[in-house]
Each structure stands twice: as structure tokens, then as C-alpha cells.
Amino acid sequence: MWRRSVVSRFSSRISVSSSLPNPRLIPWSRELCAVNSFSQPPVSTESTAKLGITGVRSDANRVFATATAAATATATTGEISSRVAALAGLGHHYARCYWELSKAKLSMLVVATSGTGYILGTGNAAISFPGLCYTCAGTMMIAASANSLNQIFEISNDSKMKRTMLRPLPSGRISVPHAVAWATIAGASGACLLASKTNMLAAGLASANLVLYAFVYTPLKQLHPINTWVGAVVGAIPPLLGWAAASGQISYNSMILPAALYFWQIPHFMALAHLCRNDYAAGGYKMLSLFDPSGKRIAAVALRNCFYMIPLGFIAYDWGLTSSWFCLESTLLTLAIAATAFSFYRDRTMHKARKMFHASLLFLPVFMSGLLLHRVSNDNQQQLVEEAGLTNSVSGEVKTQRRKKRVAQPPVAYASAAPFPFLPAPSFYSP
């Protein structure tokens, strides 16, 4: 009797505890119930039909599995799209930084001058479009590298100027090692491309121009106003590079467009220096405008270099590079920019300086377009000379005397107000 009563009490406790589980006695009971409620595998339709089960439970499991798979797919798709968006944003950020480091607009102007020199340097031969593309691409890489190195060396100066403080390096949008790597890769790639696809002369000119711009012109900006004339030499080399890439040599005709670029840059930079006088002073750059408060000196330098460009059209015709129409167009174009320089010389205001600056921006593309439009081959020039009856010995002697007389008067030797013994001064003798 006693044993039966004990057993009955124990069994009743078990039944009560099984119906109402005590969390203190079985702490994992809820987790176990949750696992048991979802751990049963879905029952197939055939098995439910054989066993006579309604299949409501299997439909619920199927709906739950479908919803779980859809949620997982949605989460995966959202994660992938967010990663793609992040990568796209990062790529856009660095592409923008590379664009600004390269000064892409200025680099494209350099590429245009190099391409013009390439077309002029082809002479009688047909223009090789692959060679032109390789020359432009290599020039673009070299220019991008030079401009990037320029900004790397001038981080502290750019951070003090309003128009440059938002560049990638002063604003901290890109690190200095990253910018150095970009400049190194771009410069090496451009030089290798020019050396392998054009010739070593073009690659040497490009590399020398990079060194001259980044390691000579850039430090000189903080030391002496002569930096403007050195920068003009840098700007005159790209068309010479293009000519060398096309012909493999440097001739007297190849100096016409570089001379025009050299003279053109002086009024262009003088106008810019006058407009940005305060910015250059804040950045610590030694421009000529800082030592000329009245602006009379820089206006005179700009006007003088405009006049130096007047004979270039006649020289291009005399050397057989263009037709006679280019003489007229070049003269009118040069007189137009000289008029703006003279206006600035008479009234040295910001408005007049900006007008001369805009005129200089218009001059260069029109001048290069005229060279390309009126260029003639050597065969055509010889045919014109023969038709004019200038092939007899008397005319030949006269032409020889004229050439000898012109040798003593090279205008390129008097290129600017600053003395430049290293500036190439080609003679007017054309073989």
C-alpha cells in the first residue's frame, strides 16, 4: 500500500510536469520544443495520399521553405548590390582624383599640340592613324605624370591658394604615396609606349620634358620669375615630340609650331599672373607680377612676345610648310591678340587682363587649325616653284643669297625679355 501510494504520487507529478514544464527544472525545454516544432521533414504528396493524411502540414512547410529561400535570395541580392555600389563609388572617387591630379584639360591641350606636330611631321607620307594614337596616348600619360608630380611637390603651396586648395592632395582625398604611385606608373607607361610604338627620339623628348617640368620648372616657381620662360620651353616641346614621332628626326620646319607655342605662352601666363596676383602671393610663388605692382612691365613683355609671332606665318610659307593663305591668316590672328595686349598695356585692369587671357585661349587652336588646313607637301611646293619659272640658275643664286642673308637674323634668339642662352635658335636655311 505504501509503495503504491508513493508510485502514484510520483506518476502524478510526472504527468503534471509533462503537461506544464517547469523552466527551473528543465531550462532547455523551450528550445527543445522550438526545435521539435520545425525539425520534422516535409512529407511528400504521394506519401500523404498513401497514408490518407490531408497534407495541410506539408503545405505549411513548403510555404515556409519558399519564404525562407526568397528572404535569403533577397538578402544576398541586396548585399551584392550594396557591394557593387560601394565599389562603383570608390572607382568614381579615384577616377576623379586621377583626373584632377593629371590636370586633364591642360593635358589634352598638350596632346593636341603633339598631335598637330605629328601630322605636320608626316610630310609627303600618309598619316598613320595608329602611330598618331600611340603618340597622343603616350603624350597624355607623360603630361598626366608631370602634372601629378607638380601637385605632389606643391601640396603646402596649393593649400594656401583659393583656386587650388580643393585639389585631391591638399584636401586629403588621396594620399601622397598613392599619388606618387599613380605618377610613376603613368610616366613610365607613357615613355615605354612612345619608345616601343614610335621611336626613341620621341620617348627621349617626352622624358626630358617631364624632368624639366617636374624637377626644374616646379621648384623655380618658388625661387625666381624666370620660371615663366622655362615653363614656356616646356610647353614648346610637345609639338616637337609629335614631329619626331612621325619623321624620326628634327628639321628646321619642325621648329615653327614650337616657336609659336613658346611666344604664345608668355602673354597667356602674364595675363594669368596678373589675374591671380593675390593667390600667387599667398602660395609663395615668385611670379613677375609680384615685382611689378603697376603691371606695366608684364604688359610690355606680353605685347613684345605677341609681335614675335607675326613672322611665323611667312616663315612657314617660305620653308614650304604651308600655302600663302596661311601668311594672311596668321598675321591677322597675331594682330588680334596683339591688340588685346596693347589694350592691357594702356589700361592695366583686371578686365583688360582677362580679355587678353581669353584671346590667348582662342589663338592657339585657330593657329594650329590653320597650319593643318594650309599645310602642303614638299612635292606640291616644288611643283608650284617650277610652274612659277623659278628653277633657272639666276633665281637659284638669288634664293641662295637671300637665305644667307637671313641666317644672320634669327628672331628666336630674341624670344623674350629674359636672356636664355640655352634656347634653340634655328637658322633660316632650309635644305
PDB file of C-alpha atoms in Angstrom, residues 51-203:
ATOM      1  CA  LEU A  51      -1.324   7.319 -45.645  1.00  0.00           C
ATOM      2  CA  GLY A  52      -4.559   9.235 -46.047  1.00  0.00           C
ATOM      3  CA  ILE A  53      -3.210  12.416 -44.487  1.00  0.00           C
ATOM      4  CA  THR A  54      -4.706  15.721 -45.559  1.00  0.00           C
ATOM      5  CA  GLY A  55      -1.313  17.385 -46.332  1.00  0.00           C
ATOM      6  CA  VAL A  56      -2.028  20.640 -44.569  1.00  0.00           C
ATOM      7  CA  ARG A  57       1.211  20.356 -42.602  1.00  0.00           C
ATOM      8  CA  SER A  58       3.283  19.663 -45.753  1.00  0.00           C
ATOM      9  CA  ASP A  59       1.821  22.747 -47.467  1.00  0.00           C
ATOM     10  CA  ALA A  60       2.762  24.866 -44.484  1.00  0.00           C
ATOM     11  CA  ASN A  61       6.309  23.528 -44.555  1.00  0.00           C
ATOM     12  CA  ARG A  62       6.537  24.155 -48.277  1.00  0.00           C
ATOM     13  CA  VAL A  63       5.320  27.748 -47.855  1.00  0.00           C
ATOM     14  CA  PHE A  64       7.796  28.280 -45.027  1.00  0.00           C
ATOM     15  CA  ALA A  65      10.697  26.881 -47.087  1.00  0.00           C
ATOM     16  CA  THR A  66       9.752  29.038 -50.063  1.00  0.00           C
ATOM     17  CA  ALA A  67       9.557  32.187 -47.915  1.00  0.00           C
ATOM     18  CA  THR A  68      12.907  31.377 -46.292  1.00  0.00           C
ATOM     19  CA  ALA A  69      14.585  30.872 -49.690  1.00  0.00           C
ATOM     20  CA  ALA A  70      13.083  34.116 -51.017  1.00  0.00           C
ATOM     21  CA  ALA A  71      14.275  36.029 -47.972  1.00  0.00           C
ATOM     22  CA  THR A  72      17.763  34.547 -48.331  1.00  0.00           C
ATOM     23  CA  ALA A  73      17.868  35.406 -52.057  1.00  0.00           C
ATOM     24  CA  THR A  74      16.673  38.942 -51.349  1.00  0.00           C
ATOM     25  CA  ALA A  75      19.303  39.403 -48.665  1.00  0.00           C
ATOM     26  CA  THR A  76      22.031  38.044 -50.951  1.00  0.00           C
ATOM     27  CA  THR A  77      20.942  40.268 -53.833  1.00  0.00           C
ATOM     28  CA  GLY A  78      20.834  43.324 -51.595  1.00  0.00           C
ATOM     29  CA  GLU A  79      24.277  42.572 -50.212  1.00  0.00           C
ATOM     30  CA  ILE A  80      25.733  42.115 -53.698  1.00  0.00           C
ATOM     31  CA  SER A  81      24.132  45.330 -54.960  1.00  0.00           C
ATOM     32  CA  SER A  82      25.456  47.271 -51.963  1.00  0.00           C
ATOM     33  CA  ARG A  83      28.954  45.931 -52.572  1.00  0.00           C
ATOM     34  CA  VAL A  84      28.743  46.803 -56.260  1.00  0.00           C
ATOM     35  CA  ALA A  85      27.543  50.305 -55.393  1.00  0.00           C
ATOM     36  CA  ALA A  86      30.403  50.716 -52.913  1.00  0.00           C
ATOM     37  CA  LEU A  87      32.962  49.578 -55.488  1.00  0.00           C
ATOM     38  CA  ALA A  88      31.452  51.880 -58.116  1.00  0.00           C
ATOM     39  CA  GLY A  89      31.621  54.819 -55.702  1.00  0.00           C
ATOM     40  CA  LEU A  90      35.230  54.021 -54.858  1.00  0.00           C
ATOM     41  CA  GLY A  91      36.145  53.771 -58.535  1.00  0.00           C
ATOM     42  CA  HIS A  92      34.440  57.086 -59.278  1.00  0.00           C
ATOM     43  CA  HIS A  93      36.275  58.705 -56.373  1.00  0.00           C
ATOM     44  CA  TYR A  94      39.727  57.626 -57.517  1.00  0.00           C
ATOM     45  CA  ALA A  95      38.942  58.319 -61.170  1.00  0.00           C
ATOM     46  CA  ARG A  96      38.021  61.858 -60.171  1.00  0.00           C
ATOM     47  CA  CYS A  97      41.241  62.189 -58.172  1.00  0.00           C
ATOM     48  CA  TYR A  98      43.337  60.924 -61.101  1.00  0.00           C
ATOM     49  CA  TRP A  99      41.528  63.335 -63.419  1.00  0.00           C
ATOM     50  CA  GLU A 100      42.320  66.314 -61.193  1.00  0.00           C
ATOM     51  CA  LEU A 101      45.888  65.199 -60.475  1.00  0.00           C
ATOM     52  CA  SER A 102      46.528  64.941 -64.210  1.00  0.00           C
ATOM     53  CA  LYS A 103      45.008  68.383 -64.920  1.00  0.00           C
ATOM     54  CA  ALA A 104      43.176  66.613 -67.709  1.00  0.00           C
ATOM     55  CA  LYS A 105      42.122  69.729 -69.634  1.00  0.00           C
ATOM     56  CA  LEU A 106      45.670  71.066 -69.726  1.00  0.00           C
ATOM     57  CA  SER A 107      46.988  67.611 -70.639  1.00  0.00           C
ATOM     58  CA  MET A 108      44.524  67.376 -73.528  1.00  0.00           C
ATOM     59  CA  LEU A 109      45.792  70.720 -74.831  1.00  0.00           C
ATOM     60  CA  VAL A 110      49.319  69.293 -74.723  1.00  0.00           C
ATOM     61  CA  VAL A 111      48.066  66.220 -76.604  1.00  0.00           C
ATOM     62  CA  ALA A 112      46.500  68.472 -79.259  1.00  0.00           C
ATOM     63  CA  THR A 113      49.810  70.250 -79.863  1.00  0.00           C
ATOM     64  CA  SER A 114      51.640  66.924 -80.033  1.00  0.00           C
ATOM     65  CA  GLY A 115      49.099  65.525 -82.495  1.00  0.00           C
ATOM     66  CA  THR A 116      49.404  68.630 -84.661  1.00  0.00           C
ATOM     67  CA  GLY A 117      53.173  68.223 -84.700  1.00  0.00           C
ATOM     68  CA  TYR A 118      52.759  64.569 -85.701  1.00  0.00           C
ATOM     69  CA  ILE A 119      50.521  65.439 -88.669  1.00  0.00           C
ATOM     70  CA  LEU A 120      52.881  68.192 -89.816  1.00  0.00           C
ATOM     71  CA  GLY A 121      55.847  65.846 -89.458  1.00  0.00           C
ATOM     72  CA  THR A 122      54.427  63.220 -91.797  1.00  0.00           C
ATOM     73  CA  GLY A 123      55.385  65.375 -94.802  1.00  0.00           C
ATOM     74  CA  ASN A 124      54.650  63.551 -98.060  1.00  0.00           C
ATOM     75  CA  ALA A 125      53.799  60.268 -96.367  1.00  0.00           C
ATOM     76  CA  ALA A 126      50.275  59.259 -95.458  1.00  0.00           C
ATOM     77  CA  ILE A 127      49.202  59.869 -91.871  1.00  0.00           C
ATOM     78  CA  SER A 128      49.486  56.707 -89.785  1.00  0.00           C
ATOM     79  CA  PHE A 129      46.444  56.770 -87.508  1.00  0.00           C
ATOM     80  CA  PRO A 130      47.788  54.030 -85.200  1.00  0.00           C
ATOM     81  CA  GLY A 131      51.020  55.997 -84.868  1.00  0.00           C
ATOM     82  CA  LEU A 132      49.042  59.184 -84.190  1.00  0.00           C
ATOM     83  CA  CYS A 133      47.009  57.418 -81.499  1.00  0.00           C
ATOM     84  CA  TYR A 134      50.126  55.962 -79.865  1.00  0.00           C
ATOM     85  CA  THR A 135      51.776  59.384 -79.873  1.00  0.00           C
ATOM     86  CA  CYS A 136      48.743  61.079 -78.323  1.00  0.00           C
ATOM     87  CA  ALA A 137      48.323  58.344 -75.700  1.00  0.00           C
ATOM     88  CA  GLY A 138      51.985  58.452 -74.712  1.00  0.00           C
ATOM     89  CA  THR A 139      51.937  62.247 -74.546  1.00  0.00           C
ATOM     90  CA  MET A 140      48.815  62.134 -72.365  1.00  0.00           C
ATOM     91  CA  MET A 141      50.471  59.750 -69.904  1.00  0.00           C
ATOM     92  CA  ILE A 142      53.631  61.833 -69.710  1.00  0.00           C
ATOM     93  CA  ALA A 143      51.634  65.041 -69.217  1.00  0.00           C
ATOM     94  CA  ALA A 144      49.492  63.394 -66.528  1.00  0.00           C
ATOM     95  CA  SER A 145      52.598  62.211 -64.701  1.00  0.00           C
ATOM     96  CA  ALA A 146      54.268  65.626 -64.884  1.00  0.00           C
ATOM     97  CA  ASN A 147      51.179  67.437 -63.611  1.00  0.00           C
ATOM     98  CA  SER A 148      50.737  64.912 -60.787  1.00  0.00           C
ATOM     99  CA  LEU A 149      54.353  65.342 -59.676  1.00  0.00           C
ATOM    100  CA  ASN A 150      53.865  69.100 -59.818  1.00  0.00           C
ATOM    101  CA  GLN A 151      50.966  68.857 -57.368  1.00  0.00           C
ATOM    102  CA  ILE A 152      52.872  66.428 -55.118  1.00  0.00           C
ATOM    103  CA  PHE A 153      55.709  68.942 -54.727  1.00  0.00           C
ATOM    104  CA  GLU A 154      53.316  71.864 -54.158  1.00  0.00           C
ATOM    105  CA  ILE A 155      50.906  70.463 -51.566  1.00  0.00           C
ATOM    106  CA  SER A 156      51.676  73.136 -48.956  1.00  0.00           C
ATOM    107  CA  ASN A 157      51.538  75.918 -51.545  1.00  0.00           C
ATOM    108  CA  ASP A 158      48.263  74.723 -53.057  1.00  0.00           C
ATOM    109  CA  SER A 159      46.651  74.532 -49.609  1.00  0.00           C
ATOM    110  CA  LYS A 160      47.155  78.304 -49.225  1.00  0.00           C
ATOM    111  CA  MET A 161      45.559  79.313 -52.539  1.00  0.00           C
ATOM    112  CA  LYS A 162      41.821  79.588 -53.068  1.00  0.00           C
ATOM    113  CA  ARG A 163      41.805  78.135 -56.569  1.00  0.00           C
ATOM    114  CA  THR A 164      43.921  75.093 -55.611  1.00  0.00           C
ATOM    115  CA  MET A 165      43.055  74.253 -52.003  1.00  0.00           C
ATOM    116  CA  LEU A 166      40.355  71.776 -53.076  1.00  0.00           C
ATOM    117  CA  ARG A 167      42.702  69.662 -55.184  1.00  0.00           C
ATOM    118  CA  PRO A 168      42.975  65.975 -54.201  1.00  0.00           C
ATOM    119  CA  LEU A 169      46.203  66.241 -52.190  1.00  0.00           C
ATOM    120  CA  PRO A 170      45.565  69.449 -50.186  1.00  0.00           C
ATOM    121  CA  SER A 171      42.005  68.342 -49.424  1.00  0.00           C
ATOM    122  CA  GLY A 172      43.154  64.875 -48.311  1.00  0.00           C
ATOM    123  CA  ARG A 173      41.063  62.950 -50.835  1.00  0.00           C
ATOM    124  CA  ILE A 174      44.066  60.875 -51.852  1.00  0.00           C
ATOM    125  CA  SER A 175      47.296  60.019 -50.053  1.00  0.00           C
ATOM    126  CA  VAL A 176      50.742  61.123 -51.168  1.00  0.00           C
ATOM    127  CA  PRO A 177      52.085  57.541 -51.698  1.00  0.00           C
ATOM    128  CA  HIS A 178      49.048  56.778 -53.841  1.00  0.00           C
ATOM    129  CA  ALA A 179      49.644  59.906 -55.939  1.00  0.00           C
ATOM    130  CA  VAL A 180      53.345  59.074 -56.299  1.00  0.00           C
ATOM    131  CA  ALA A 181      52.479  55.556 -57.479  1.00  0.00           C
ATOM    132  CA  TRP A 182      49.995  56.952 -59.995  1.00  0.00           C
ATOM    133  CA  ALA A 183      52.519  59.476 -61.348  1.00  0.00           C
ATOM    134  CA  THR A 184      55.265  56.856 -61.607  1.00  0.00           C
ATOM    135  CA  ILE A 185      53.094  54.311 -63.410  1.00  0.00           C
ATOM    136  CA  ALA A 186      51.680  56.915 -65.816  1.00  0.00           C
ATOM    137  CA  GLY A 187      55.091  58.361 -66.677  1.00  0.00           C
ATOM    138  CA  ALA A 188      56.814  55.000 -67.140  1.00  0.00           C
ATOM    139  CA  SER A 189      53.928  53.679 -69.237  1.00  0.00           C
ATOM    140  CA  GLY A 190      53.933  56.750 -71.486  1.00  0.00           C
ATOM    141  CA  ALA A 191      57.685  56.604 -72.079  1.00  0.00           C
ATOM    142  CA  CYS A 192      57.601  52.860 -72.818  1.00  0.00           C
ATOM    143  CA  LEU A 193      54.661  53.316 -75.186  1.00  0.00           C
ATOM    144  CA  LEU A 194      56.440  56.035 -77.150  1.00  0.00           C
ATOM    145  CA  ALA A 195      59.703  54.067 -77.231  1.00  0.00           C
ATOM    146  CA  SER A 196      58.068  50.845 -78.450  1.00  0.00           C
ATOM    147  CA  LYS A 197      55.474  52.259 -80.861  1.00  0.00           C
ATOM    148  CA  THR A 198      57.169  55.385 -82.260  1.00  0.00           C
ATOM    149  CA  ASN A 199      60.914  55.880 -81.742  1.00  0.00           C
ATOM    150  CA  MET A 200      63.495  56.590 -79.061  1.00  0.00           C
ATOM    151  CA  LEU A 201      63.817  60.252 -80.058  1.00  0.00           C
ATOM    152  CA  ALA A 202      60.185  60.921 -79.214  1.00  0.00           C
ATOM    153  CA  ALA A 203      60.470  58.942 -75.959  1.00  0.00           C
TER     154      ALA A 203
END
